[in-house]
CSV table of C-alpha atoms in Angstrom, one decimal:
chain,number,residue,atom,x,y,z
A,21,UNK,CA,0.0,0.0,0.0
A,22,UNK,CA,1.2,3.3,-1.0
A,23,UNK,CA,2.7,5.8,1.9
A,24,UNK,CA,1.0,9.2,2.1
A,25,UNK,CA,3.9,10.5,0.1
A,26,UNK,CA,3.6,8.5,-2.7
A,27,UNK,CA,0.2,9.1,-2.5
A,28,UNK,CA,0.4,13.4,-2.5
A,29,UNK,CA,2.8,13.3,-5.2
A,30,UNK,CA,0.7,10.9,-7.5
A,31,UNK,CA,-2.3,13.2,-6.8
A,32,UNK,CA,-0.3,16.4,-7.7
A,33,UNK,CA,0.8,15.1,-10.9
A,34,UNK,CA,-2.3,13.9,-12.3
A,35,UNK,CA,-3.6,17.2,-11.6
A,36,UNK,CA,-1.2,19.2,-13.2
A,37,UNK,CA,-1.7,16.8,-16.4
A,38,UNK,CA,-5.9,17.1,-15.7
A,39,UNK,CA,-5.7,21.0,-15.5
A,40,UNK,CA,-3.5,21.8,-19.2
A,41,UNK,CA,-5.4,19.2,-20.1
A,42,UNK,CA,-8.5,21.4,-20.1
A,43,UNK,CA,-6.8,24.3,-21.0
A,44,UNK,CA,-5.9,22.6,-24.6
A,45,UNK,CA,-9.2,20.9,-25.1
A,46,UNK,CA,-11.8,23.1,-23.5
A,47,UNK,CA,-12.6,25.5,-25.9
A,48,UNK,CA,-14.5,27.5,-22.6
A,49,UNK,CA,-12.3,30.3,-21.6
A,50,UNK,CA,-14.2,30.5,-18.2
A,51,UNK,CA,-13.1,26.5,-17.3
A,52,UNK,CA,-9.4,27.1,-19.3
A,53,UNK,CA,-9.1,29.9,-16.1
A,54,UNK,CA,-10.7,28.0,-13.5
A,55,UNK,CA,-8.4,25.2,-14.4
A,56,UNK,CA,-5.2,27.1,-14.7
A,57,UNK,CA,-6.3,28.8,-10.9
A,58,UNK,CA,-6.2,25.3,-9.8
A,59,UNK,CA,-3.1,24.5,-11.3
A,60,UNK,CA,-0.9,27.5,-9.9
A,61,UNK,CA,-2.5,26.0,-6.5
A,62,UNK,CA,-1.0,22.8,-7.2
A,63,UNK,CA,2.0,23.8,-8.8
A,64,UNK,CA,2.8,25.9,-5.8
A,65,UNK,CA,1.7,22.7,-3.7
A,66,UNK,CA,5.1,21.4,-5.4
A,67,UNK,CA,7.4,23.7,-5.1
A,68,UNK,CA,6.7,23.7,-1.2
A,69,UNK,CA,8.5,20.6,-1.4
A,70,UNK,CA,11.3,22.7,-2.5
A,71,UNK,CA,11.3,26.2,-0.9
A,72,UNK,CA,9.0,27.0,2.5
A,73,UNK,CA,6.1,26.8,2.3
A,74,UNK,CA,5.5,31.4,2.6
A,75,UNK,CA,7.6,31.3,-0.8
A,76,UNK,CA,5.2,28.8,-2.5
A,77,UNK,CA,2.2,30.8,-1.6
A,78,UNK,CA,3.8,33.6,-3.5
A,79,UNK,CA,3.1,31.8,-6.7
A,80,UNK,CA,-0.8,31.3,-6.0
A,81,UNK,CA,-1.1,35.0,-5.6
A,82,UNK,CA,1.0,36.0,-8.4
A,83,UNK,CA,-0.7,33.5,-10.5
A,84,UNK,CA,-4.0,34.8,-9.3
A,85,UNK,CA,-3.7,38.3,-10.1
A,86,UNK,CA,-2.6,37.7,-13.3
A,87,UNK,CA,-5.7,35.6,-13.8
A,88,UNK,CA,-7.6,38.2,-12.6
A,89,UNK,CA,-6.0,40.7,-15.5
A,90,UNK,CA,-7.1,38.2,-18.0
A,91,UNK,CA,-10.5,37.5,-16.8
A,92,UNK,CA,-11.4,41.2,-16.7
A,93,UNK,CA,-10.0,41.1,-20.3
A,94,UNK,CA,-11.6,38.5,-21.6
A,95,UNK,CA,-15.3,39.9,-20.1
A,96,UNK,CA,-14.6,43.1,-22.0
A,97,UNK,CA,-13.9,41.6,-25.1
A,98,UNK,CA,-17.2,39.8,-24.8
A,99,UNK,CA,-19.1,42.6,-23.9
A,100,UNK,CA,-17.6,44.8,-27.2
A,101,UNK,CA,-18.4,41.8,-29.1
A,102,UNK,CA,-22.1,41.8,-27.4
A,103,UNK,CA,-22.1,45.7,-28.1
A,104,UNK,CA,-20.8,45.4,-31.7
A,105,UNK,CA,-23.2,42.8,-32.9
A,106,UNK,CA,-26.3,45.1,-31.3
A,107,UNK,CA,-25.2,48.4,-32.6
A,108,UNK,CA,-24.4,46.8,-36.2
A,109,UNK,CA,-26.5,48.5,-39.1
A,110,UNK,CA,-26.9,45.8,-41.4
A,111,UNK,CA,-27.6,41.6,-41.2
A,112,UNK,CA,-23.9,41.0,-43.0
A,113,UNK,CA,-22.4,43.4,-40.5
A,114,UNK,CA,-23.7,41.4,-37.5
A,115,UNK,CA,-22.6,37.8,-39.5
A,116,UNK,CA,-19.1,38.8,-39.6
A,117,UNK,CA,-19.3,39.9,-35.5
A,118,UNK,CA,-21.5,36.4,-34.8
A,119,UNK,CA,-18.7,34.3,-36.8
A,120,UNK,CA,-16.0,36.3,-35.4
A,121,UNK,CA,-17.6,36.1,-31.5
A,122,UNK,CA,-18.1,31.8,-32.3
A,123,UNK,CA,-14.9,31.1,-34.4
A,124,UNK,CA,-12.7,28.4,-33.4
A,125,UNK,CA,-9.9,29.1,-30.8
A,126,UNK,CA,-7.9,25.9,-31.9
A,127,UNK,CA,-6.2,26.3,-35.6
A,128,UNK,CA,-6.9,21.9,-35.0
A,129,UNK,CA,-9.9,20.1,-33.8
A,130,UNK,CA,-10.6,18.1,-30.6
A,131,UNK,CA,-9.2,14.4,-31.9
A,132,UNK,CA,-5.9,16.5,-33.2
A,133,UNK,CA,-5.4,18.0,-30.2
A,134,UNK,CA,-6.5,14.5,-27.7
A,135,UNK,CA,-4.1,12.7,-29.8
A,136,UNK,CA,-1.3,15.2,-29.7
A,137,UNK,CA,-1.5,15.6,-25.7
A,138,UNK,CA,-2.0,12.0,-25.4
A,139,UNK,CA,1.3,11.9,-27.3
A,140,UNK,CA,2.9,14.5,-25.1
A,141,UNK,CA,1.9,12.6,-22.4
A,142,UNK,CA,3.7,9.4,-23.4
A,143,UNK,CA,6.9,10.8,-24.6
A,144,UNK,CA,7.6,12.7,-21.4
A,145,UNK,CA,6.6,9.4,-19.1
A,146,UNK,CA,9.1,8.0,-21.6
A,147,UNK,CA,12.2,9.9,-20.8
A,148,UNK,CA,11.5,11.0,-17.3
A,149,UNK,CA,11.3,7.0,-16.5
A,150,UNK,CA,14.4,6.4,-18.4
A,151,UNK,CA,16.8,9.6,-18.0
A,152,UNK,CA,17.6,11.9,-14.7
A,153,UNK,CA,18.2,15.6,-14.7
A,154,UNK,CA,20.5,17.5,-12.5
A,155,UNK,CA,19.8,15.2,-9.9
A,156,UNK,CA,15.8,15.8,-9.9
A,157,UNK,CA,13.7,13.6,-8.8
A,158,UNK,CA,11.0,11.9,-11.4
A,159,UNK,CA,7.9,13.8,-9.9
A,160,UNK,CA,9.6,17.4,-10.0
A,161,UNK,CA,11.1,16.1,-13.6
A,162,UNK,CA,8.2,15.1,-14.9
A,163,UNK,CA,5.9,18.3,-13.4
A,164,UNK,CA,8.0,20.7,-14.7
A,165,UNK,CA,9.1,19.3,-18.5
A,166,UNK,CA,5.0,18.5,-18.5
A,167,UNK,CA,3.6,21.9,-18.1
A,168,UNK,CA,6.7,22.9,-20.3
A,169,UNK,CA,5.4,21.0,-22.9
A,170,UNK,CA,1.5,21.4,-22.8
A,171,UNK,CA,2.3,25.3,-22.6
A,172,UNK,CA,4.3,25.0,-25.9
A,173,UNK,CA,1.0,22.7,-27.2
A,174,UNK,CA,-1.1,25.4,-26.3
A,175,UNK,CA,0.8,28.2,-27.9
A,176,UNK,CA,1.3,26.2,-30.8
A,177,UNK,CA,-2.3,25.2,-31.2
A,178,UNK,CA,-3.8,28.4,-30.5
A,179,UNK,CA,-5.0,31.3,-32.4
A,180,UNK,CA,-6.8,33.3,-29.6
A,181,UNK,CA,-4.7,35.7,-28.4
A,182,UNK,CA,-5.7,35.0,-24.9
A,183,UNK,CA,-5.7,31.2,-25.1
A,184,UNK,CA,-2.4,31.7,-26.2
A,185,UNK,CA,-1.6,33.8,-22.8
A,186,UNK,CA,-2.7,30.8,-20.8
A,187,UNK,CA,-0.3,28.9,-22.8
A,188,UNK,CA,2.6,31.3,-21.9
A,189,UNK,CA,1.9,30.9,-18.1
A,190,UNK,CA,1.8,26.9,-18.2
A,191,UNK,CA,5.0,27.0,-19.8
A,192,UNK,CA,6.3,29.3,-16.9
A,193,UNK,CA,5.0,27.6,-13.9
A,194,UNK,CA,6.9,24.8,-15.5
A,195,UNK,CA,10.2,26.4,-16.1
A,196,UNK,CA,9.8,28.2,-12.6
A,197,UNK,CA,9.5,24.2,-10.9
A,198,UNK,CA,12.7,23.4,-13.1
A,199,UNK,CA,14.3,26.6,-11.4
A,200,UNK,CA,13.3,26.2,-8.1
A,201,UNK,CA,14.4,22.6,-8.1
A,202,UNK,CA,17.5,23.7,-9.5
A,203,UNK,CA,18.8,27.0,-8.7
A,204,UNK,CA,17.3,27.8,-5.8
A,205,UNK,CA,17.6,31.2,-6.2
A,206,UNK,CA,15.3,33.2,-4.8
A,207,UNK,CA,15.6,36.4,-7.1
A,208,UNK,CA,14.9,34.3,-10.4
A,209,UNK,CA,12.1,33.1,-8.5
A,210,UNK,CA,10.2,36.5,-7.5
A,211,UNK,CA,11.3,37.4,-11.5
A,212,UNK,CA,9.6,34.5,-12.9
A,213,UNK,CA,6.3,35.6,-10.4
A,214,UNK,CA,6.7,39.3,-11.7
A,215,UNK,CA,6.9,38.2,-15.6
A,216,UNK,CA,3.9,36.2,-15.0
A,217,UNK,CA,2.2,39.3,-14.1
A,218,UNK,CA,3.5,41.7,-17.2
A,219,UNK,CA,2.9,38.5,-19.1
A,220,UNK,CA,-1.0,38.9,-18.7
A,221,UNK,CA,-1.0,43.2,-19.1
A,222,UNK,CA,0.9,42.4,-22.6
A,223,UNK,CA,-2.0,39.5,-23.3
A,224,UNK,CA,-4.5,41.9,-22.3
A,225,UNK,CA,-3.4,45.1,-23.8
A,226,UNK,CA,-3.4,42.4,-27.1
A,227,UNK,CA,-6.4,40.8,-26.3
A,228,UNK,CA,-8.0,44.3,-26.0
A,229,UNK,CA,-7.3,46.0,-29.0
A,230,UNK,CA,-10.2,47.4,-30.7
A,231,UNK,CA,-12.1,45.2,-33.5
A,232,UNK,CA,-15.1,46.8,-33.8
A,233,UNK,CA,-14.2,48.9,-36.6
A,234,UNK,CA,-12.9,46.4,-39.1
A,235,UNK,CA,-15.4,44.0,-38.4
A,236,UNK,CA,-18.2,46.4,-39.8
A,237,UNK,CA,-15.9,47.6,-42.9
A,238,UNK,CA,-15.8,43.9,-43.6
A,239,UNK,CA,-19.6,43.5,-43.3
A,240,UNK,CA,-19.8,46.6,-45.6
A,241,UNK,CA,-17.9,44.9,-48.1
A,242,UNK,CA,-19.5,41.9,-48.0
């Protein structure tokens, strides 16, 4: 029978695969945040195992406020969207704003992007079973080269400015595991927490540039 341990860390790491998971295959921006809020929880649930436990909390509220910046964004880009379609002059006008409010957020479908995390998910079991790093131990290895991984998947797959945001800050919860666990340096640390932060204000200065206009010129010419 598994020790408690064992137990914790096997729990950990099927969440952190569960919550990218839904980030790449819930289309949902609402769950992709939910999931990612859970998933700085965990992730800083594993880097206690590294730094005390007051330092690890600092990556929940980092990572929160920065999912706060991109929740606020994301409601105001649905609420221009809501405000272009009802102020649009013409029926072409508001099909241009109704494809461009349900287009897809994945340049792939679901079964691409299933089989290519299921693929992910192999290949890193694959060499963290059969390779050390540095000295890490498998769990930390495999936590950190995972979210690595699904946060390139997401970038890669994405073509929502946004989406592609949540991408960025998988792929740097990973990298800041793979620091913690190696450097231990407590500046990169609170820098990796602080670019999390400006990481969202770039996304959402992106993700909040006006559309409105275009759209309708687009309508008009249709």
């Amino acid at each position: 029978m598994p020790d408690f341990q064992t137990l914790s860390i096997a729990i950990i790491l099927i969440s952190l695969v569960i919550t990218a998971s839904f980030v790449i295959l819930i289309p949902d921006w609402r769950l992709a945040l939910y999931a990612l809020a859970v998933q700085y929880v965990v992730v800083a649930t594993l880097i206690s195992h590294l730094v005390p436990l007051p330092l690890a909390i600092v990556r929940v509220i980092s990572g929160g406020l920065a999912l706060m910046i991109l929740y606020f964004t994301a409601r105001q880009k649905l609420e221009n969207l809501r405000r272009a379609y009802n102020e649009a002059q013409d029926d072409e006008a508001r099909d241009v704003i109704a494809r461009r409010a349900s287009r897809q957020l994945f340049v792939v479908g679901f079964p691409f992007r299933l089989f290519s995390l299921a693929l992910v998910v192999v290949g890193i079991i694959g060499i963290v079973s059969s390779m050390s790093f540095l000295g890490l131990t498998q769990d930390v290895l495999f936590g950190a080269v995972w979210l690595m991984m699904a946060g390139i998947l997401v970038s890669v797959l994405s073509r929502d400015v946004l989406r592609l945001g949540l991408g960025i800050l998988i792929f740097t919860s990973g990298f800041c595991i793979l620091e913690t666990a190696t450097e231990e340096s407590l500046l990169l640390y609170g820098l990796l927490n602080i670019s999390d932060l400006l990481i969202a204000l770039v996304i959402a200065h992106l993700g909040a540039l006006p559309t409105t206009n275009s759209l309708e010129r687009r309508g008009d010419e249709r």
